[in-house]
PDB file of C-alpha atoms and ligand atoms in Angstrom:
ATOM      1  CA  MET I   7     -19.555  10.497  -8.770  1.00 34.00           C
ATOM      2  CA  ALA I   8     -15.986  11.601  -8.903  1.00 36.00           C
ATOM      3  CA  ILE I   9     -14.342  10.374 -11.604  1.00 34.00           C
ATOM      4  CA  THR I  10     -10.539  10.639 -10.947  1.00 35.00           C
ATOM      5  CA  THR I  11      -7.134   9.569 -12.318  1.00 35.00           C
ATOM      6  CA  SER I  12      -5.332   7.142 -10.069  1.00 40.00           C
ATOM      7  CA  SER I  13      -6.348   3.746 -10.479  1.00 41.00           C
ATOM      8  CA  VAL I  14      -6.953   0.709 -12.495  1.00 37.00           C
ATOM      9  CA  LEU I  15     -10.782  -0.194 -12.484  1.00 39.00           C
ATOM     10  CA  ASP I  16     -12.214  -2.824 -14.838  1.00 42.00           C
ATOM     11  CA  ASN I  17     -15.004  -4.745 -12.496  1.00 48.00           C
ATOM     12  CA  ALA I  18     -18.369  -3.733 -12.920  1.00 51.00           C
ATOM     13  CA  THR I  19     -19.805  -5.536  -9.928  1.00 45.00           C
ATOM     14  CA  ARG I  20     -17.301  -4.090  -7.730  1.00 47.00           C
ATOM     15  CA  LEU I  21     -18.174  -0.562  -9.219  1.00 49.00           C
ATOM     16  CA  GLN I  22     -21.879  -1.223  -8.550  1.00 49.00           C
ATOM     17  CA  TYR I  23     -21.604  -2.201  -5.045  1.00 43.00           C
ATOM     18  CA  LEU I  24     -19.209   0.908  -4.200  1.00 45.00           C
ATOM     19  CA  GLU I  25     -21.695   3.027  -6.068  1.00 51.00           C
ATOM     20  CA  ALA I  26     -24.396   1.498  -3.947  1.00 47.00           C
ATOM     21  CA  MET I  27     -22.402   2.580  -0.546  1.00 46.00           C
ATOM     22  CA  GLY I  28     -22.345   6.294  -2.293  1.00 46.00           C
ATOM     23  CA  ILE I  29     -18.484   6.177  -2.071  1.00 49.00           C
ATOM     24  CA  ASP I  30     -16.427   7.969  -4.788  1.00 49.00           C
ATOM     25  CA  VAL I  31     -14.537   5.623  -6.834  1.00 49.00           C
ATOM     26  CA  TRP I  32     -11.441   6.863  -8.904  1.00 47.00           C
ATOM     27  CA  VAL I  33     -10.886   5.520 -12.617  1.00 43.00           C
ATOM     28  CA  SER I  34      -7.329   5.919 -14.052  1.00 40.00           C
ATOM     29  CA  ARG I  35      -7.050   8.092 -17.086  1.00 41.00           C
ATOM     30  CA  ALA I  36      -5.837   4.733 -18.896  1.00 39.00           C
ATOM     31  CA  SER I  37      -8.737   2.893 -18.358  1.00 40.00           C
ATOM     32  CA  ALA I  38     -11.017   6.136 -18.852  1.00 39.00           C
ATOM     33  CA  ASP I  39      -8.933   6.732 -22.192  1.00 40.00           C
ATOM     34  CA  HIS I  40      -8.966   2.688 -22.887  1.00 39.00           C
ATOM     35  CA  GLN I  41      -5.418   2.625 -22.893  1.00 40.00           C
ATOM     36  CA  GLN I  42      -3.304  -0.073 -21.416  1.00 44.00           C
ATOM     37  CA  ALA I  43      -2.387   0.283 -17.706  1.00 44.00           C
ATOM     38  CA  PRO I  44       1.808   1.001 -17.340  1.00 52.00           C
ATOM     39  CA  VAL I  45       3.749  -2.228 -17.613  1.00 51.00           C
ATOM     40  CA  SER I  46       4.567  -2.024 -14.103  1.00 55.00           C
ATOM     41  CA  ASP I  47       0.974  -2.321 -13.224  1.00 62.00           C
ATOM     42  CA  ALA I  48       0.222  -5.392 -15.334  1.00 61.00           C
ATOM     43  CA  LEU I  49       0.161  -8.315 -12.806  1.00 59.00           C
ATOM     44  CA  PRO I  50       2.373 -11.316 -13.446  1.00 56.00           C
ATOM     45  CA  GLU I  51       0.985 -14.388 -15.130  1.00 55.00           C
ATOM     46  CA  THR I  52       3.609 -16.889 -14.226  1.00 65.00           C
ATOM     47  CA  ILE I  53       2.956 -19.308 -11.306  1.00 87.00           C
ATOM     48  CA  ASP I  54       4.563 -17.370  -8.253  1.00 92.00           C
ATOM     49  CA  SER I  55       5.157 -18.645  -4.986  1.00 96.00           C
ATOM     50  CA  TRP I  56       6.208 -17.074  -1.583  1.00 97.00           C
ATOM     51  CA  GLU I  57       9.566 -19.090  -1.707  1.00 97.00           C
ATOM     52  CA  LEU I  58      10.451 -18.322  -5.135  1.00 97.00           C
ATOM     53  CA  LEU I  59       9.843 -14.405  -4.253  1.00 98.00           C
ATOM     54  CA  GLN I  60      11.346 -14.256  -0.935  1.00 98.00           C
ATOM     55  CA  ALA I  61      14.310 -15.608  -2.768  1.00 98.00           C
ATOM     56  CA  GLU I  62      14.422 -13.317  -5.106  1.00 98.00           C
ATOM     57  CA  VAL I  63      14.108 -10.429  -2.979  1.00 98.00           C
ATOM     58  CA  ALA I  64      16.564 -11.349  -0.270  1.00 98.00           C
ATOM     59  CA  PRO I  65      19.967 -11.091  -2.418  1.00 98.00           C
ATOM     60  CA  CYS I  66      18.211  -8.247  -4.650  1.00 98.00           C
ATOM     61  CA  THR I  67      21.064  -5.893  -6.348  1.00 98.00           C
ATOM     62  CA  LYS I  68      18.619  -4.379  -9.009  1.00 98.00           C
ATOM     63  CA  CYS I  69      18.893  -1.040  -7.709  1.00 98.00           C
ATOM     64  CA  ASP I  70      21.507   1.224  -5.588  1.00 98.00           C
ATOM     65  CA  LEU I  71      19.667   0.665  -2.504  1.00 98.00           C
ATOM     66  CA  CYS I  72      21.450  -2.777  -2.071  1.00 98.00           C
ATOM     67  CA  LYS I  73      24.507  -0.851  -1.725  1.00 98.00           C
ATOM     68  CA  THR I  74      23.711   0.719   1.823  1.00 98.00           C
ATOM     69  CA  ARG I  75      21.001  -1.575   3.114  1.00 98.00           C
ATOM     70  CA  THR I  76      21.663  -3.850   6.117  1.00 98.00           C
ATOM     71  CA  GLN I  77      19.239  -6.327   4.764  1.00 98.00           C
ATOM     72  CA  THR I  78      16.064  -6.357   2.441  1.00 98.00           C
ATOM     73  CA  VAL I  79      12.703  -5.841   4.420  1.00 98.00           C
ATOM     74  CA  PHE I  80      10.491  -8.248   2.752  1.00 98.00           C
ATOM     75  CA  GLY I  81       7.158  -7.810   4.676  1.00 98.00           C
ATOM     76  CA  SER I  82       5.713  -9.460   7.668  1.00 98.00           C
ATOM     77  CA  GLY I  83       2.264 -10.893   8.870  1.00 98.00           C
ATOM     78  CA  ASN I  84      -0.531 -12.991   7.499  1.00 98.00           C
ATOM     79  CA  LYS I  85       0.314 -14.723   3.896  1.00 98.00           C
ATOM     80  CA  ASN I  86      -3.723 -14.707   3.237  1.00 98.00           C
ATOM     81  CA  ALA I  87      -4.257 -11.674   5.132  1.00 98.00           C
ATOM     82  CA  GLU I  88      -7.793  -9.771   3.997  1.00 98.00           C
ATOM     83  CA  TRP I  89      -6.059  -6.498   4.904  1.00 98.00           C
ATOM     84  CA  MET I  90      -2.635  -5.417   3.401  1.00 98.00           C
ATOM     85  CA  PHE I  91      -0.734  -2.301   4.301  1.00 99.00           C
ATOM     86  CA  ILE I  92       1.652  -0.512   2.650  1.00 99.00           C
ATOM     87  CA  GLY I  93       4.269   1.796   3.364  1.00 98.00           C
ATOM     88  CA  GLU I  94       7.102   3.680   1.826  1.00 98.00           C
ATOM     89  CA  GLY I  95      10.129   1.916   3.001  1.00 98.00           C
ATOM     90  CA  PRO I  96      12.264   0.561   5.777  1.00 98.00           C
ATOM     91  CA  GLY I  97      13.684   2.915   8.183  1.00 98.00           C
ATOM     92  CA  GLN I  98      16.692   2.232  10.243  1.00 97.00           C
ATOM     93  CA  ASN I  99      15.199   0.296  12.901  1.00 98.00           C
ATOM     94  CA  GLU I 100      13.474  -1.936   9.919  1.00 98.00           C
ATOM     95  CA  ASP I 101      16.676  -2.171   8.135  1.00 98.00           C
ATOM     96  CA  GLN I 102      18.326  -3.589  11.013  1.00 98.00           C
ATOM     97  CA  GLN I 103      15.629  -5.731  12.150  1.00 98.00           C
ATOM     98  CA  GLY I 104      14.668  -7.118   8.608  1.00 98.00           C
ATOM     99  CA  LEU I 105      11.071  -6.473   9.294  1.00 98.00           C
ATOM    100  CA  PRO I 106       8.348  -3.479   8.327  1.00 98.00           C
ATOM    101  CA  PHE I 107       7.133  -0.881  10.772  1.00 98.00           C
ATOM    102  CA  VAL I 108       9.063  -1.641  13.808  1.00 98.00           C
ATOM    103  CA  GLY I 109      10.179   1.941  15.069  1.00 95.00           C
ATOM    104  CA  LYS I 110       8.093   4.651  16.438  1.00 96.00           C
ATOM    105  CA  ALA I 111       5.889   4.749  13.349  1.00 97.00           C
ATOM    106  CA  GLY I 112       5.583   1.104  13.683  1.00 98.00           C
ATOM    107  CA  GLN I 113       3.837   1.259  17.204  1.00 98.00           C
ATOM    108  CA  LEU I 114       1.550   4.117  16.154  1.00 97.00           C
ATOM    109  CA  LEU I 115       0.413   1.729  13.077  1.00 98.00           C
ATOM    110  CA  THR I 116      -0.024  -1.117  15.696  1.00 98.00           C
ATOM    111  CA  GLU I 117      -2.312   1.020  17.457  1.00 97.00           C
ATOM    112  CA  MET I 118      -4.074   2.211  14.517  1.00 97.00           C
ATOM    113  CA  LEU I 119      -4.703  -1.650  13.732  1.00 98.00           C
ATOM    114  CA  ARG I 120      -6.086  -2.137  17.035  1.00 97.00           C
ATOM    115  CA  ALA I 121      -8.625   0.427  16.730  1.00 96.00           C
ATOM    116  CA  ILE I 122     -10.031  -0.999  13.992  1.00 97.00           C
ATOM    117  CA  GLY I 123      -9.681  -4.385  15.523  1.00 97.00           C
ATOM    118  CA  LEU I 124      -6.815  -5.932  13.860  1.00 98.00           C
ATOM    119  CA  ASP I 125      -3.825  -7.557  15.139  1.00 98.00           C
ATOM    120  CA  ARG I 126      -0.477  -7.190  13.147  1.00 98.00           C
ATOM    121  CA  GLU I 127      -0.265 -11.207  12.744  1.00 98.00           C
ATOM    122  CA  GLU I 128      -3.759 -10.949  10.624  1.00 98.00           C
ATOM    123  CA  VAL I 129      -2.654  -8.430   8.220  1.00 98.00           C
ATOM    124  CA  PHE I 130       0.078  -8.257   6.078  1.00 98.00           C
ATOM    125  CA  ILE I 131       2.564  -5.075   6.012  1.00 98.00           C
ATOM    126  CA  ALA I 132       4.948  -4.367   3.166  1.00 98.00           C
ATOM    127  CA  ASN I 133       6.799  -1.459   1.918  1.00 98.00           C
ATOM    128  CA  ILE I 134       6.781   0.216  -1.597  1.00 98.00           C
ATOM    129  CA  VAL I 135      10.688  -0.312  -1.571  1.00 98.00           C
ATOM    130  CA  LYS I 136      12.359  -3.218   0.232  1.00 98.00           C
ATOM    131  CA  CYS I 137      15.724  -1.557   1.386  1.00 98.00           C
ATOM    132  CA  ARG I 138      16.214   1.522   3.265  1.00 98.00           C
ATOM    133  CA  PRO I 139      16.780   4.682   1.460  1.00 98.00           C
ATOM    134  CA  PRO I 140      19.980   6.332   2.951  1.00 98.00           C
ATOM    135  CA  ALA I 141      19.350   8.630   5.626  1.00 96.00           C
ATOM    136  CA  ASN I 142      15.380   8.160   5.183  1.00 94.00           C
ATOM    137  CA  ARG I 143      15.258  10.151   2.028  1.00 98.00           C
ATOM    138  CA  ASP I 144      12.328   9.168  -0.219  1.00 98.00           C
ATOM    139  CA  PRO I 145      12.988   6.364  -2.752  1.00 98.00           C
ATOM    140  CA  ASN I 146      13.493   8.037  -6.342  1.00 98.00           C
ATOM    141  CA  PRO I 147      11.517   6.931  -8.870  1.00 98.00           C
ATOM    142  CA  ILE I 148      14.167   4.464 -10.312  1.00 98.00           C
ATOM    143  CA  GLU I 149      14.068   2.647  -6.759  1.00 98.00           C
ATOM    144  CA  ILE I 150      10.146   2.727  -6.988  1.00 98.00           C
ATOM    145  CA  GLU I 151       9.753   1.313 -10.460  1.00 98.00           C
ATOM    146  CA  THR I 152      12.413  -1.162  -9.778  1.00 98.00           C
ATOM    147  CA  CYS I 153      11.024  -2.588  -6.624  1.00 98.00           C
ATOM    148  CA  LYS I 154       7.820  -2.244  -7.154  1.00 98.00           C
ATOM    149  CA  PRO I 155       7.008  -5.613  -9.323  1.00 98.00           C
ATOM    150  CA  TYR I 156       7.995  -7.376  -6.156  1.00 98.00           C
ATOM    151  CA  LEU I 157       5.165  -5.521  -4.223  1.00 98.00           C
ATOM    152  CA  LEU I 158       2.727  -6.800  -7.051  1.00 98.00           C
ATOM    153  CA  ARG I 159       3.794 -10.113  -6.660  1.00 98.00           C
ATOM    154  CA  GLN I 160       2.898  -9.941  -3.276  1.00 98.00           C
ATOM    155  CA  LEU I 161      -0.343  -8.610  -3.882  1.00 98.00           C
ATOM    156  CA  VAL I 162      -1.002 -11.445  -6.461  1.00 97.00           C
ATOM    157  CA  LEU I 163      -0.172 -14.058  -3.542  1.00 98.00           C
ATOM    158  CA  ILE I 164      -1.971 -12.670  -0.891  1.00 98.00           C
ATOM    159  CA  LYS I 165      -5.193 -11.233  -2.832  1.00 98.00           C
ATOM    160  CA  PRO I 166      -6.186  -8.744  -0.103  1.00 98.00           C
ATOM    161  CA  LYS I 167      -9.659  -7.704   0.193  1.00 98.00           C
ATOM    162  CA  ILE I 168      -8.557  -4.154   0.836  1.00 98.00           C
ATOM    163  CA  ILE I 169      -4.949  -2.397   0.504  1.00 98.00           C
ATOM    164  CA  VAL I 170      -4.520   0.717   2.927  1.00 98.00           C
ATOM    165  CA  VAL I 171      -1.446   2.669   1.700  1.00 98.00           C
ATOM    166  CA  LEU I 172       0.275   4.421   4.393  1.00 98.00           C
ATOM    167  CA  GLY I 173       1.483   8.346   3.309  1.00 98.00           C
ATOM    168  CA  ARG I 174       2.081  10.261   0.084  1.00 98.00           C
ATOM    169  CA  VAL I 175       5.114   8.634  -1.580  1.00 98.00           C
ATOM    170  CA  ALA I 176       3.430   5.065  -0.964  1.00 98.00           C
ATOM    171  CA  ALA I 177       0.133   6.461  -2.329  1.00 98.00           C
ATOM    172  CA  GLN I 178       1.515   8.214  -5.477  1.00 98.00           C
ATOM    173  CA  ALA I 179       3.872   5.118  -6.330  1.00 98.00           C
ATOM    174  CA  LEU I 180       1.092   2.572  -5.930  1.00 98.00           C
ATOM    175  CA  LEU I 181      -1.525   4.642  -7.716  1.00 98.00           C
ATOM    176  CA  ASN I 182       1.016   6.159 -10.064  1.00 97.00           C
ATOM    177  CA  THR I 183      -0.096   9.574  -9.747  1.00 98.00           C
ATOM    178  CA  ASP I 184       1.161  12.812  -8.503  1.00 98.00           C
ATOM    179  CA  GLU I 185      -1.928  14.021  -6.526  1.00 98.00           C
ATOM    180  CA  PRO I 186      -1.288  15.382  -3.080  1.00 98.00           C
ATOM    181  CA  ILE I 187      -2.104  13.131  -0.527  1.00 98.00           C
ATOM    182  CA  GLY I 188      -4.926  15.603   0.631  1.00 97.00           C
ATOM    183  CA  ARG I 189      -7.078  14.754  -2.361  1.00 98.00           C
ATOM    184  CA  LEU I 190      -5.962  11.097  -2.518  1.00 98.00           C
ATOM    185  CA  ARG I 191      -7.081  10.436   1.014  1.00 98.00           C
ATOM    186  CA  GLY I 192     -10.964   9.778   1.523  1.00 98.00           C
ATOM    187  CA  LYS I 193     -11.693   8.091  -1.604  1.00 97.00           C
ATOM    188  CA  ILE I 194     -11.875   4.537  -2.403  1.00 98.00           C
ATOM    189  CA  HIS I 195      -9.358   3.977  -5.339  1.00 98.00           C
ATOM    190  CA  ALA I 196      -8.478   0.499  -7.219  1.00 97.00           C
ATOM    191  CA  LEU I 197      -5.676  -1.508  -7.838  1.00 97.00           C
ATOM    192  CA  ASN I 198      -6.537  -4.241 -10.007  1.00 94.00           C
ATOM    193  CA  ASP I 199      -9.943  -4.653  -9.055  1.00 94.00           C
ATOM    194  CA  THR I 200      -8.697  -4.278  -5.122  1.00 98.00           C
ATOM    195  CA  PRO I 201     -10.012  -1.383  -3.377  1.00 98.00           C
ATOM    196  CA  VAL I 202      -7.199   0.907  -2.125  1.00 98.00           C
ATOM    197  CA  VAL I 203      -7.723   3.602   0.321  1.00 98.00           C
ATOM    198  CA  VAL I 204      -5.043   6.010   1.464  1.00 98.00           C
ATOM    199  CA  VAL I 205      -4.185   7.035   4.948  1.00 98.00           C
ATOM    200  CA  TYR I 206      -1.720   9.608   6.247  1.00 98.00           C
ATOM    201  CA  HIS I 207       1.619   7.705   7.227  1.00 98.00           C
ATOM    202  CA  PRO I 208       2.109   7.118  11.205  1.00 98.00           C
ATOM    203  CA  ALA I 209       5.186   8.816  11.169  1.00 97.00           C
ATOM    204  CA  TYR I 210       3.562  11.983  10.110  1.00 98.00           C
ATOM    205  CA  LEU I 211       0.607  11.472  12.415  1.00 98.00           C
ATOM    206  CA  LEU I 212       3.419  11.605  15.391  1.00 97.00           C
ATOM    207  CA  ARG I 213       3.840  14.961  14.171  1.00 96.00           C
ATOM    208  CA  SER I 214       0.572  16.180  12.893  1.00 95.00           C
ATOM    209  CA  LEU I 215      -1.952  15.622  15.788  1.00 88.00           C
ATOM    210  CA  LEU I 216      -4.387  17.707  13.766  1.00 91.00           C
ATOM    211  CA  ASP I 217      -4.571  15.306  11.197  1.00 95.00           C
ATOM    212  CA  LYS I 218      -5.273  11.961  13.079  1.00 95.00           C
ATOM    213  CA  ARG I 219      -8.923  12.395  12.806  1.00 96.00           C
ATOM    214  CA  LYS I 220      -8.952  12.296   9.135  1.00 97.00           C
ATOM    215  CA  ALA I 221      -6.504   9.044   9.550  1.00 98.00           C
ATOM    216  CA  TRP I 222      -9.178   7.776  11.665  1.00 97.00           C
ATOM    217  CA  ALA I 223     -12.170   8.736   9.146  1.00 98.00           C
ATOM    218  CA  ASP I 224      -9.955   6.788   6.491  1.00 98.00           C
ATOM    219  CA  LEU I 225      -9.689   3.582   8.692  1.00 98.00           C
ATOM    220  CA  LYS I 226     -13.394   3.802   9.018  1.00 98.00           C
ATOM    221  CA  LEU I 227     -14.095   4.155   5.258  1.00 98.00           C
ATOM    222  CA  ALA I 228     -11.576   1.215   4.529  1.00 98.00           C
ATOM    223  CA  MET I 229     -13.375  -0.695   7.230  1.00 98.00           C
ATOM    224  CA  GLN I 230     -16.749   0.031   5.848  1.00 97.00           C
ATOM    225  CA  THR I 231     -15.553  -1.327   2.536  1.00 98.00           C
ATOM    226  CA  VAL I 232     -14.343  -4.648   3.797  1.00 97.00           C
ATOM    227  CA  LYS I 233     -17.592  -5.001   5.576  1.00 96.00           C
ATOM    228  CA  HIS I 234     -19.560  -4.218   2.426  1.00 95.00           C
ATOM    229  CA  ILE I 235     -17.469  -6.701   0.491  1.00 93.00           C
ATOM    230  CA  LYS I 236     -17.991  -9.503   2.820  1.00 91.00           C
ATOM    231  CA  GLY I 237     -21.505  -8.946   2.649  1.00 88.00           C
TER     232      GLY I 237
HETATM  233  N1  URA L 522       8.205   3.821   7.430  1.00 70.41           N
HETATM  234  C1  URA L 522       7.955   3.041   6.326  1.00 70.41           C
HETATM  235  O1  URA L 522       7.190   3.432   5.740  1.00 70.41           O
HETATM  236  N2  URA L 522       8.153   1.668   6.249  1.00 70.41           N
HETATM  237  C2  URA L 522       8.559   1.012   7.418  1.00 70.41           C
HETATM  238  O2  URA L 522       8.814  -0.137   7.358  1.00 70.41           O
HETATM  239  C3  URA L 522       9.008   2.226   8.649  1.00 70.41           C
HETATM  240  C4  URA L 522       8.628   3.217   8.079  1.00 70.41           C
END
């Protein structure tokens, strides 16, 4: 079994069933060394609610992205979803509509969901950062660390069975790693006991048809994982 560096895994039972599936599990360097996970990954323990969280996100001015956004993009879908999809950050269309993945990449994401038998309404879709970075640049590390707690709170509220993280920026941010996406995909990671599968970003797949096959393999890996969890 490949033991690598990018996630937090402390559930022996989960490990066992993933092992039984013959699936590589990544263990974070922090947990392997018995160190504390970074503070930003510690799940909040206070009682939280969607109302509270939405009321905090909507007027957020914690980083400079608030100066150029039209509105925050909280995320959309089923608040009890089994599947959570996480992208990088809103683009122009998302910034205008206040919804994630509504542009061309969003249309491909909808197709990818369909291919594995899911509707947008039954999953939850969110981003690492809730505000559009100007000119669609990558969010910077400060913006990511400032915004990530909102996403972690969404994860606690939803308790998905699986997280599918879309693209390099989101994968590296969520898994606290700088490994290239080619090494992150094709494996099961974990974030606080929830399995995480990395899939190429739909915007990238629109440009790189050759990697669609790998994306399909990763979606199948995610499906297989959920199937196994549900028994
Ligand atoms: N790309 C993303 O990463 N997120 C969106 O919401 C839209 C495009």
